[in-house]
């Protein structure tokens, strides 16, 4: 997820663009750039945050009345200056900033290179200006539309033409673009936070639409060049929530981003025809996958919990023994690694010290290593040299939410792929693939339960001790739910296997110790109903998460959180989203510092 902003008007564009970019940094901040038109293009790029770009622009003393700018969250191509946007065609006639993922960029790039185009970056986005230049004679709108029709994937773009000063074309498909209407000037950006200091009058573009923008007017067209009328919207919310996209905290913003984040993780990776998955970043042939006879998953915190769910997936779907290791433990215990062991570190940040050390230990012992990470070019990703990027967009809140569910989705994709290199049939693979494709929609259904979950969280806001219990692949979800609650609200919460309570912890139960029971309809759920009865017999209040219209639990408790009925493979993701919302609402009710909880850091780069 990246941030784009463009301006055309009667004022120097550089300051407006930099101000807009700074408000979009929550969307990505590993590199940034801008392009200004003043007779010719002046392009300035940096790695790092927008403030680095501002310093460089000041030193270069460039400006113009029209410009485009970009702050990047790398997906294709490491966070290097050459990969920063804007990108231009060979002839320097077209400049583009892009937010999204172009799935067919390799084929397009190869075709363009055969026609003599020279590429500078490793990005997918760079094909866009080259394509536009290919189609551009004297009609810029037609050239942009023709180029965008070639793309598979998602885009939000702003485009400038060197020989058409004052003109900017914006377009979207799958990535947001909003047009800001000023007096004698107009803008376009990824979201209103970049526009609100300039104007509160905006037009929201829909997928498949483009806006032809000059300082005097804005015209909307379809890609077929059919004019569109669209009402002007007025932004009323307070700019002090800028950077959180209108949400009160990054945590709730990232919880609600999960349908989009999951769609980005999954995009182009489910192969319905083959009943398989495509994870080219693993760089492994089916034969190499078939040779793997054990998977070890080192991780920490939430990444350890997602690994525990992956353990179930790999064994159930791919028939491969898998074990999760607390990374700090793995690195010091001289682990047994054979040549056909795959070590699969999971790390959102890609910088966690213990997980990085586990990677280095695995490499010393000759393991095949591949990382699951959310940060392109992170240390763990680079030292593994292969793996699966989440494409979930930056996760700012210390409490991991969207990265966690996207890690689980990535593990499910990997299990499907490895399973198909073994005994998993095409038909079973198609069924699992269809379930993976449904994840964004299933999660949206859970988000729609927010008011119910909020009410229950408020009801229990005075309690200070909780148990989360689950079975099977929901046991790791119980651990993650307890971690979320601990992290953001500072109350004591324990995740436990439901069958374990009677082996000791049950002595803690009582009317001041609520139990959150994960009672989705998955194998072993009927046993969990018995565990609920055990808890009620010790006077613990029970909050139950159930799937679909399950009526079994209603006789035990009125505090029921419903998630959509799904397979056991999707249940961990839908259930954890309900627990994320519970933890957020509980902490908000207790007025905790949700995005930066006390004593914690987003990335633990020390032992
Ligand atoms: C998750 O909510 C926590 N902030 C923490 O446990 C985190 O998952 C852990 O530090 C691992 O981080 P990583 O995924 O970036 O390696």
PDB file of C-alpha atoms in Angstrom, residues 11-12 14 55 139 172 178 188 224 226 229 296-297 320 329 342 368 399 403 459 481 499 516 518 527-528 559 566 598:
ATOM      1  CA  UNK A  11       0.693  27.911  -6.569  1.00  0.00           C
ATOM      2  CA  UNK A  12       4.154  26.305  -6.232  1.00  0.00           C
ATOM      3  CA  UNK A  14       6.376  21.242  -4.165  1.00  0.00           C
ATOM      4  CA  UNK A  55      15.403  18.162   2.427  1.00  0.00           C
ATOM      5  CA  UNK A 139      -4.622  12.278 -27.132  1.00  0.00           C
ATOM      6  CA  UNK A 172      -8.254   3.935 -10.216  1.00  0.00           C
ATOM      7  CA  UNK A 178      -9.966  10.960  -4.505  1.00  0.00           C
ATOM      8  CA  UNK A 188      -5.796  13.999  -6.504  1.00  0.00           C
ATOM      9  CA  UNK A 224     -14.088   3.921 -22.746  1.00  0.00           C
ATOM     10  CA  UNK A 226     -17.639   8.110 -21.734  1.00  0.00           C
ATOM     11  CA  UNK A 229     -21.326  12.992 -13.694  1.00  0.00           C
ATOM     12  CA  UNK A 296      10.283 -25.834  11.397  1.00  0.00           C
ATOM     13  CA  UNK A 297       8.630 -22.464  12.001  1.00  0.00           C
ATOM     14  CA  UNK A 320       4.216 -32.665   6.273  1.00  0.00           C
ATOM     15  CA  UNK A 329      14.775 -21.068  22.089  1.00  0.00           C
ATOM     16  CA  UNK A 342      12.451 -26.263   5.524  1.00  0.00           C
ATOM     17  CA  UNK A 368      16.308 -24.623   3.185  1.00  0.00           C
ATOM     18  CA  UNK A 399      -0.551  -4.806  18.358  1.00  0.00           C
ATOM     19  CA  UNK A 403      -0.296  -8.861   9.525  1.00  0.00           C
ATOM     20  CA  UNK A 459     -20.006  -5.200  29.710  1.00  0.00           C
ATOM     21  CA  UNK A 481      -6.673 -13.397  21.637  1.00  0.00           C
ATOM     22  CA  UNK A 499      -8.740 -29.625  27.613  1.00  0.00           C
ATOM     23  CA  UNK A 516     -13.865 -16.582  26.259  1.00  0.00           C
ATOM     24  CA  UNK A 518     -13.918 -20.401  20.914  1.00  0.00           C
ATOM     25  CA  UNK A 527     -15.979 -31.327  23.481  1.00  0.00           C
ATOM     26  CA  UNK A 528     -15.630 -27.597  23.928  1.00  0.00           C
ATOM     27  CA  UNK A 559     -22.813 -13.238  25.482  1.00  0.00           C
ATOM     28  CA  UNK A 566     -16.741 -21.545   7.302  1.00  0.00           C
ATOM     29  CA  UNK A 598       3.363   0.848  27.729  1.00  0.00           C
TER      30      UNK A 598
END
